[in-house]
GROMACS .gro file of C-alpha atoms in nm:
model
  325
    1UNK     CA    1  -7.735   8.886  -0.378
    2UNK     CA    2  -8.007   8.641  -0.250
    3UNK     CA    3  -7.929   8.334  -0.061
    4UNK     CA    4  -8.074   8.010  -0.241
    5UNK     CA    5  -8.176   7.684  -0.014
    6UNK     CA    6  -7.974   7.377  -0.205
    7UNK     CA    7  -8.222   7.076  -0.254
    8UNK     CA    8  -8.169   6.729  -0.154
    9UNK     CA    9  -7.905   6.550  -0.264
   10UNK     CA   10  -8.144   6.279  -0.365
   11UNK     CA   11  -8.401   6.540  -0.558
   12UNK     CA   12  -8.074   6.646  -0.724
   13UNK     CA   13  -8.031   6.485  -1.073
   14UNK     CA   14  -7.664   6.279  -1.071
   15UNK     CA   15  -7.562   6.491  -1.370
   16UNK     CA   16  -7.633   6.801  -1.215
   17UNK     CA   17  -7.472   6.703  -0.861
   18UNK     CA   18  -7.130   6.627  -1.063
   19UNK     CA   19  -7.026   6.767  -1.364
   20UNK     CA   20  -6.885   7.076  -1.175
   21UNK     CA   21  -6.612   6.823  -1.048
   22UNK     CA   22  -6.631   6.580  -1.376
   23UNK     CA   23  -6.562   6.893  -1.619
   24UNK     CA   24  -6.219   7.003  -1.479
   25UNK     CA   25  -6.139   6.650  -1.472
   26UNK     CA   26  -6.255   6.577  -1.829
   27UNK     CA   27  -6.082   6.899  -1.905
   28UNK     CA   28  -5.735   6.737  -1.770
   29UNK     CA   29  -5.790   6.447  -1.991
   30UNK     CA   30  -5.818   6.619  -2.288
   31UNK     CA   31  -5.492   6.841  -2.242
   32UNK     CA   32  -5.299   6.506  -2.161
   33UNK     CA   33  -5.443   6.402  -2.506
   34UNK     CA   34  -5.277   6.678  -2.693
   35UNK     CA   35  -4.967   6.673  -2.500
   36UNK     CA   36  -4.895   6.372  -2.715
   37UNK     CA   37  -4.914   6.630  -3.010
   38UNK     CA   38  -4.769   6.944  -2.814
   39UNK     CA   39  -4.461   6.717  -2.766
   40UNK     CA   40  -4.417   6.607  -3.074
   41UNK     CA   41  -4.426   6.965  -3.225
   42UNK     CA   42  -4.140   7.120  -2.974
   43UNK     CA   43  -3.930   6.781  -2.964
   44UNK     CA   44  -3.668   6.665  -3.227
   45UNK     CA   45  -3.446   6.338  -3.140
   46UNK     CA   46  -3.146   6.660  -3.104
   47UNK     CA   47  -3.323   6.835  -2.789
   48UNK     CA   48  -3.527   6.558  -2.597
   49UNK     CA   49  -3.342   6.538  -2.269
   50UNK     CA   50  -3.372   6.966  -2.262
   51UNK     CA   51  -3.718   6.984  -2.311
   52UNK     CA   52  -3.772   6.742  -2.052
   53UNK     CA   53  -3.547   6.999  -1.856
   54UNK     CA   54  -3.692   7.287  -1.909
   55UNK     CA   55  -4.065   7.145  -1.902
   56UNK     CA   56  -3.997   7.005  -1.521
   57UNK     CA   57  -3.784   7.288  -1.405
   58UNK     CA   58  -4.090   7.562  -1.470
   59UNK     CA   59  -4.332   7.356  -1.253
   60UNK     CA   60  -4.086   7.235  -1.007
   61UNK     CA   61  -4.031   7.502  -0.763
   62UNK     CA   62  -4.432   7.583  -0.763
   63UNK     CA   63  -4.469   7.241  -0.601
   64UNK     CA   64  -4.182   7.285  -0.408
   65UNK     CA   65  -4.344   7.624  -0.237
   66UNK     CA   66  -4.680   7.486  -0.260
   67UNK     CA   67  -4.551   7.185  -0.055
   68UNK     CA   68  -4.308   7.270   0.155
   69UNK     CA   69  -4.444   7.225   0.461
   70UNK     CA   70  -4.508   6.841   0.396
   71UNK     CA   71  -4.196   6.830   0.203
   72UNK     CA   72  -3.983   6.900   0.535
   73UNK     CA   73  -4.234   6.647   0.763
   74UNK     CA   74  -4.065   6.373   0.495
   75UNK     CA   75  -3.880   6.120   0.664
   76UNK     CA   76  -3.576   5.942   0.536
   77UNK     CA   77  -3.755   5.644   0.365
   78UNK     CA   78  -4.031   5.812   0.228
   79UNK     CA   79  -3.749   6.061   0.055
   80UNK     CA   80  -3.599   5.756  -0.037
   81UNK     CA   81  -3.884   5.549  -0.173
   82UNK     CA   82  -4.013   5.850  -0.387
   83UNK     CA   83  -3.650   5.913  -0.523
   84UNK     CA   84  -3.622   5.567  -0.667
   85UNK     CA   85  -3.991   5.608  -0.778
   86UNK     CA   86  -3.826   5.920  -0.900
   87UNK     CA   87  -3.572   5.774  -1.100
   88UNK     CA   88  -3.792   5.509  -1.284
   89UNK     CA   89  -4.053   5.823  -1.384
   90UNK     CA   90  -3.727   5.958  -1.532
   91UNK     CA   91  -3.703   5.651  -1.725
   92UNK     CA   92  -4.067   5.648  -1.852
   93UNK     CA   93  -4.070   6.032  -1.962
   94UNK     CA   94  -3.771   5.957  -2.161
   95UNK     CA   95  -3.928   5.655  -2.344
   96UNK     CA   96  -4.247   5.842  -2.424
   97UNK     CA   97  -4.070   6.143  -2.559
   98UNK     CA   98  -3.833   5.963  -2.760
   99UNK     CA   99  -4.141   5.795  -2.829
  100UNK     CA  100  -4.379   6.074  -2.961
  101UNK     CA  101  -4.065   6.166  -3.165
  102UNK     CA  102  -4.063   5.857  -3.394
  103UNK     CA  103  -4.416   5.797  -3.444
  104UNK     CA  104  -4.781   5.991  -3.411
  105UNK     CA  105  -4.944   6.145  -3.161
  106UNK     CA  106  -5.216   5.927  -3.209
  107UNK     CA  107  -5.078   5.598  -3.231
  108UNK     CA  108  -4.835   5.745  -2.910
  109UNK     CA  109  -5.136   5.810  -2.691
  110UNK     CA  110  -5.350   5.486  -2.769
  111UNK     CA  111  -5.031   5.242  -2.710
  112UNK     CA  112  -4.980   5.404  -2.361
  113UNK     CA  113  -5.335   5.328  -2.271
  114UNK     CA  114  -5.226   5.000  -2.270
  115UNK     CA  115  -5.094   5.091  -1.887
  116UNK     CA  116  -5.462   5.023  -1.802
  117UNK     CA  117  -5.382   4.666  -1.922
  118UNK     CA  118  -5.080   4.588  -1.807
  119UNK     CA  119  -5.071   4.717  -1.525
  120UNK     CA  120  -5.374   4.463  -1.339
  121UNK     CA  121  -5.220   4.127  -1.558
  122UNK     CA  122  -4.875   4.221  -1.400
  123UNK     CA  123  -5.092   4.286  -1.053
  124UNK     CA  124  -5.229   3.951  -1.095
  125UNK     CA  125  -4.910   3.762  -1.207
  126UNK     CA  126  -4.748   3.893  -0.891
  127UNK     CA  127  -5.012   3.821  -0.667
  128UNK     CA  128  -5.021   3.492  -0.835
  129UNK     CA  129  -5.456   3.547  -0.876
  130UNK     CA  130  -5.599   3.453  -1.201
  131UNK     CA  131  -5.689   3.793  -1.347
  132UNK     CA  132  -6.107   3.738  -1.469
  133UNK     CA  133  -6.126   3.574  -1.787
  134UNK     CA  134  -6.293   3.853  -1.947
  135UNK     CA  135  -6.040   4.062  -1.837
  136UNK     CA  136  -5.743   3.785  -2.062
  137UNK     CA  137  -6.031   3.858  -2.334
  138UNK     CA  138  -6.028   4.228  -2.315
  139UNK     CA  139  -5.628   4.246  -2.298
  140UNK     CA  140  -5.628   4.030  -2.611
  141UNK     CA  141  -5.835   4.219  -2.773
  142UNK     CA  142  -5.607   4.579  -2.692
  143UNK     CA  143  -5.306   4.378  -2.805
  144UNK     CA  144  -5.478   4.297  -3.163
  145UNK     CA  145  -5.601   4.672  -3.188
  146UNK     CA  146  -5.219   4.791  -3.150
  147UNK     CA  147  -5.084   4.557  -3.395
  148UNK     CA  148  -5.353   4.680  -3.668
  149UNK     CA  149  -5.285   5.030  -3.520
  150UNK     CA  150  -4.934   5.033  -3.591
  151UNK     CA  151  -4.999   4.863  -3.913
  152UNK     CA  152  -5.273   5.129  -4.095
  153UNK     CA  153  -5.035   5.195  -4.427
  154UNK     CA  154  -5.016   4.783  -4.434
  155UNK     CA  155  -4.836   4.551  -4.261
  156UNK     CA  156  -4.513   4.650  -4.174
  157UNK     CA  157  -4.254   4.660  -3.855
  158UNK     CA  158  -4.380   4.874  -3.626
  159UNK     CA  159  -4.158   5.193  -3.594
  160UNK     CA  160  -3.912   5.304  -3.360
  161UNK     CA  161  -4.142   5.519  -3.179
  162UNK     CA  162  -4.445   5.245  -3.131
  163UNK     CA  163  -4.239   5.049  -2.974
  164UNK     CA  164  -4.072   5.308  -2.751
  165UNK     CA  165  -4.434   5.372  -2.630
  166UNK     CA  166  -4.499   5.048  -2.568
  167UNK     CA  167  -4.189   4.985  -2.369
  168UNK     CA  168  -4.318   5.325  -2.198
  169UNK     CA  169  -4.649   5.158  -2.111
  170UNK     CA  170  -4.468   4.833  -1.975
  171UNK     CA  171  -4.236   5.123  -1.765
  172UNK     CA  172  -4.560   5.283  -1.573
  173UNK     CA  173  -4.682   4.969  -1.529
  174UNK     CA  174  -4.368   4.900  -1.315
  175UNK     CA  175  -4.389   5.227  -1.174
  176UNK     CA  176  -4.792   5.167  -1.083
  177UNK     CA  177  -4.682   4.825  -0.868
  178UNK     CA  178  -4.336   4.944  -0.724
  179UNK     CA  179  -4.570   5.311  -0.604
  180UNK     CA  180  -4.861   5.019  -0.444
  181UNK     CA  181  -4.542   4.811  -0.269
  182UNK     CA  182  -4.271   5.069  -0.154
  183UNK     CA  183  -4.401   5.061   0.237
  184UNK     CA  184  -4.228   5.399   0.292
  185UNK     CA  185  -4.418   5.617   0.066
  186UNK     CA  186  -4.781   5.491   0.134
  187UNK     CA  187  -4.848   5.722   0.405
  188UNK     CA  188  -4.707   6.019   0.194
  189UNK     CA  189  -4.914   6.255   0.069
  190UNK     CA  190  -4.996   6.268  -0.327
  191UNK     CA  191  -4.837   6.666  -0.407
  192UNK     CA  192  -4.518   6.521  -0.222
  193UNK     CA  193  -4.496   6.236  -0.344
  194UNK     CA  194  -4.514   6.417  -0.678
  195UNK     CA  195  -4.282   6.703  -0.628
  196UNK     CA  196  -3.977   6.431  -0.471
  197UNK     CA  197  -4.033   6.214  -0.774
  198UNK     CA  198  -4.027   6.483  -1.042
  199UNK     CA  199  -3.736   6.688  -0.888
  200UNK     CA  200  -3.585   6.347  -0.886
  201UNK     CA  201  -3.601   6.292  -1.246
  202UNK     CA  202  -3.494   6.661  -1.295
  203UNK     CA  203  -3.191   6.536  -1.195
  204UNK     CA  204  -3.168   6.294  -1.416
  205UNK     CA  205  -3.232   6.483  -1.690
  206UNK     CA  206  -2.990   6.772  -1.570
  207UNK     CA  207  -2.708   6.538  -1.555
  208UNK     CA  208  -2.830   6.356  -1.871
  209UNK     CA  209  -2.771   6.723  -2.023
  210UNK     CA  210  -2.442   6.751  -1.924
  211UNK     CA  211  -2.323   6.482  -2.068
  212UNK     CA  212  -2.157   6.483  -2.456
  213UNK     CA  213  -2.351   6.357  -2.719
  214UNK     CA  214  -2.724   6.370  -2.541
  215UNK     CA  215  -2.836   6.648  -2.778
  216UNK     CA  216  -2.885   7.040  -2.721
  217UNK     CA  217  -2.813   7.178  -2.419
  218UNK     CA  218  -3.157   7.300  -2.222
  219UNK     CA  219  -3.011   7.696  -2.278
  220UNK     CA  220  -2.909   7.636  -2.682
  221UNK     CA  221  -3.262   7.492  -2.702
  222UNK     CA  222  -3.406   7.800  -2.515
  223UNK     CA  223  -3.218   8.011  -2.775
  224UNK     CA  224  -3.381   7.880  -3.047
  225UNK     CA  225  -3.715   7.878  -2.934
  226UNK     CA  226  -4.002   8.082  -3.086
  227UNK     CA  227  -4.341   8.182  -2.987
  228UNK     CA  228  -4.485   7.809  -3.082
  229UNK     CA  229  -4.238   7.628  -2.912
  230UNK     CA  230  -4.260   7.844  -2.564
  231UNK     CA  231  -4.611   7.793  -2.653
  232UNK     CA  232  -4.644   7.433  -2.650
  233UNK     CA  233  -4.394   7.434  -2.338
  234UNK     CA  234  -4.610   7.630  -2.106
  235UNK     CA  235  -4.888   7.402  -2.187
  236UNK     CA  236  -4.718   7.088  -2.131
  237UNK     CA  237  -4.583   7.259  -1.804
  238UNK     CA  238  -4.839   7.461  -1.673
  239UNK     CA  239  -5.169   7.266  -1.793
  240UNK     CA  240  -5.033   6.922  -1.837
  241UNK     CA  241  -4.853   6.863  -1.534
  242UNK     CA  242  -4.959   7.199  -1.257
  243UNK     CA  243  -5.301   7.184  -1.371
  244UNK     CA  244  -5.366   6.833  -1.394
  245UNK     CA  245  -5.212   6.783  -1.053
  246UNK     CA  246  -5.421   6.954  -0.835
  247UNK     CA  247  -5.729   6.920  -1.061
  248UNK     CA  248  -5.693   6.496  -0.984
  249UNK     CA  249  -5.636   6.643  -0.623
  250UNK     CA  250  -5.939   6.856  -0.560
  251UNK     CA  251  -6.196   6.609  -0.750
  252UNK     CA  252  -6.060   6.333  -0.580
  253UNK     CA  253  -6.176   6.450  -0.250
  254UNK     CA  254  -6.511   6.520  -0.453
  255UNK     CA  255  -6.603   6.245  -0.608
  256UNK     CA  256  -6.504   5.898  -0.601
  257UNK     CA  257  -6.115   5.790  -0.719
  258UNK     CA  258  -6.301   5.535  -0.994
  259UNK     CA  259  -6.515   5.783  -1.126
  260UNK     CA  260  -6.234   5.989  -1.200
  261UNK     CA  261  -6.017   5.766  -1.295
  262UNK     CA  262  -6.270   5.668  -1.566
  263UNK     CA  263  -6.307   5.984  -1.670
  264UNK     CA  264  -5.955   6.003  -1.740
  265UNK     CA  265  -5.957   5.741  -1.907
  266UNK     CA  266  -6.079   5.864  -2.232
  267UNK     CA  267  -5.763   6.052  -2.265
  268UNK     CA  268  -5.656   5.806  -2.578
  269UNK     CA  269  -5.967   5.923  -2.718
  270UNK     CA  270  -5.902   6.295  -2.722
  271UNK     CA  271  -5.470   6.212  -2.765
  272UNK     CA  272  -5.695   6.093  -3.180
  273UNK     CA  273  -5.886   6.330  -3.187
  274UNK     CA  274  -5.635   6.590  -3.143
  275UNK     CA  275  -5.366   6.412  -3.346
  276UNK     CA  276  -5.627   6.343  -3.674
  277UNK     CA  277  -5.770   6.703  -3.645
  278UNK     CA  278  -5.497   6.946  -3.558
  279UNK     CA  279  -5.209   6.699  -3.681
  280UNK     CA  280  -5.332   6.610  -3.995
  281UNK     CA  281  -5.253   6.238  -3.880
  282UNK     CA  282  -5.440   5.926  -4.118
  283UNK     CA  283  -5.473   5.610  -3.937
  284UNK     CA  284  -5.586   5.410  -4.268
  285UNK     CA  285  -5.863   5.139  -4.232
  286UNK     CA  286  -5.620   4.900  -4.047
  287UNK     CA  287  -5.512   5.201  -3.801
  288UNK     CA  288  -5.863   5.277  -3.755
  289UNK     CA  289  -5.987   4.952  -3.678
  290UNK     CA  290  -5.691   4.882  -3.437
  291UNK     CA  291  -5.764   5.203  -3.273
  292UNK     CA  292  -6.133   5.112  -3.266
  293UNK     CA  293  -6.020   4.790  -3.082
  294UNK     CA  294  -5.776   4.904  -2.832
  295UNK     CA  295  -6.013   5.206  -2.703
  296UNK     CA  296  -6.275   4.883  -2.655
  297UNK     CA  297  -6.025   4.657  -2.483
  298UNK     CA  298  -5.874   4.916  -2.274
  299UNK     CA  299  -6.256   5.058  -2.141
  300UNK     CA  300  -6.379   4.685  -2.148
  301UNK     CA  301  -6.069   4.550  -1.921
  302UNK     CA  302  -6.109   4.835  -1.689
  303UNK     CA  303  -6.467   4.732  -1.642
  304UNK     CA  304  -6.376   4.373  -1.538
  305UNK     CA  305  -5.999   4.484  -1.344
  306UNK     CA  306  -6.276   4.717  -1.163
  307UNK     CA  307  -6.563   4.463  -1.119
  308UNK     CA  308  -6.247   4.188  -0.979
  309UNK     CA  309  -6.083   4.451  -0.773
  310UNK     CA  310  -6.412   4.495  -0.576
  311UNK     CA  311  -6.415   4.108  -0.547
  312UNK     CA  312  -6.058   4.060  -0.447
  313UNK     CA  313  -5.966   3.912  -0.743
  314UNK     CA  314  -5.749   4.187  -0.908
  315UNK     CA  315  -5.594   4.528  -0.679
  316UNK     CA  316  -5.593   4.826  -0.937
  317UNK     CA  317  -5.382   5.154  -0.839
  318UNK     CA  318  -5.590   5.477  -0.947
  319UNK     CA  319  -5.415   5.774  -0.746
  320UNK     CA  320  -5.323   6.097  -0.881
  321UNK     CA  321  -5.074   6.048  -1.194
  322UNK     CA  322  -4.762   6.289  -1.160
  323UNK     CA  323  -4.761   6.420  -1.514
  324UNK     CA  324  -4.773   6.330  -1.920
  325UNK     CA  325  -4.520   6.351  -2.176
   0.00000   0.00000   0.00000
């Protein structure tokens, strides 16, 4: 095999110097786009709460062996901080599933984008900075797109599961600030951090389980799986949560955190894709032109929460994200 002399970096085109790191990361926003989908097609109301159990329990003790090391150099706060971080991303999963449930994939993964929206206006009101103005502008216009979005058979009440998602957005958003203001867990590495807070929910879930009238128990549900379902709960498990974990983790010390947080953010693009192509979803001409507007206020407001955040005038959170639903 012969030995080849890399170039400059600055004779090397920007396109060839990075899409070995942007493609896996592309490739992680895509699967999180049809995990909306791959939810939805294991999940009934009836076995929620033990497909979030067995989903987290595959992946669990891989990042509990991966990590274990930093695990045991945890100190009592930071175990504490990323439990109750725990227990909110317990809250958030449950939302979104419940979610996915009771409306379309589609419509499920363009209101969560709304995170990207909330979560710098909630920044700002905290911080008490006026956010940029065309930052108000672009959240404005994300709002109108998810009115028309949930409207596209005509106007009528939103459904169960749009607002579920919504509420889900307005959860991570409170899970984004409490991560960026609980002092303990800063200094904790990202795959602990991760592993603490999932294991956390587990144990939400687990006890959730156990409890009378919360649906199928994780083993009935088992039972009754076929190929399809095991299917879709390997990918959720192994690509949408082990995969995209350590994917965010080795391009992040690659490339820069904005770049690939921008490059997941197209994830509500492929979450329509996927849903209009493989689940037969119709957003009508009102869905589509909400959809049209919340993919441009959501990329348009993390332009300006970007260009402010450089300037001081709005702190944005882009670290690695845990998991999807």
């Amino acid at each position: 095999m012969s030995a080849a002399v890399a170039p400059a970096p600055a004779l090397v085109p920007q396109s060839r110097r990075t899409w070995p790191t942007d493609l896996p990361v592309l490739a992680v926003a895509v699967v999180w786009g049809a995990s909306y989908l791959a939810a939805k097609g294991i999940t009934t109301t009836h076995t929620v709460i033990a497909v979030l159990v067995l989903r987290f329990a595959v992946v669990l003790p891989v990042l509990v062996v991966a990590g274990w090391r930093r695990l045991r150099a945890l100190n009592r706060a930071q175990w504490r901080g990323a439990g109750l971080l725990g227990l909110m991303l317990s809250g958030i999963f449950l939302l979104e599933t419940y979610g996915v449930v009771h409306t379309s994939a589609t419509n499920a993964g363009l209101i969560i984008s709304l995170t990207m929206i909330f979560t710098p206006l909630a920044e700002a009101a905290v911080t008490r900075v006026r956010p940029p103005a065309s930052f108000v502008a672009a959240a404005g216009l994300s709002v109108t797109g998810v009115v028309l979005l949930t409207q596209g058979g005509g106007f009528t009440t939103p459904s169960t599961g749009d607002l579920l998602m919504l509420l889900a957005a307005l959860a991570r958003t409170v899970h984004v600030l409490a991560m960026a203001r609980i002092r303990a867990v800063r200094s904790a590495d990202s795959l602990s951090l991760t592993t603490v807070q999932l294991g956390s929910a587990v144990a939400v879930f687990v006890v959730l389980a156990a409890l009378p009238g919360t649906g199928a128990s994780p083993w009935s549900a088992a039972a009754d799986f076929g190929l399809r379902e095991w299917a879709g709960l390997v990918f959720l498990s192994v690509f949408c949560t082990l995969f995209a974990f350590f994917v965010q983790m080795w391009a992040v010390r690659r490339t820069s955190p904005s770049r690939v947080s921008l490059l997941l953010g197209t994830e509500p693009l492929w979450a329509a894709a996927v849903g209009i192509s493989l689940g037969g979803e119709r957003l009508g001409v009102l869905g589509v032109a909400g959809a049209v507007l919340v993919l441009a206020g959501t990329a348009w407001g993390r332009r300006s929460a970007d260009r402010g955040a450089r300037s001081g005038a709005v702190r944005t959170s882009s670290g690695p994200r845990p998991a999807r639903p």
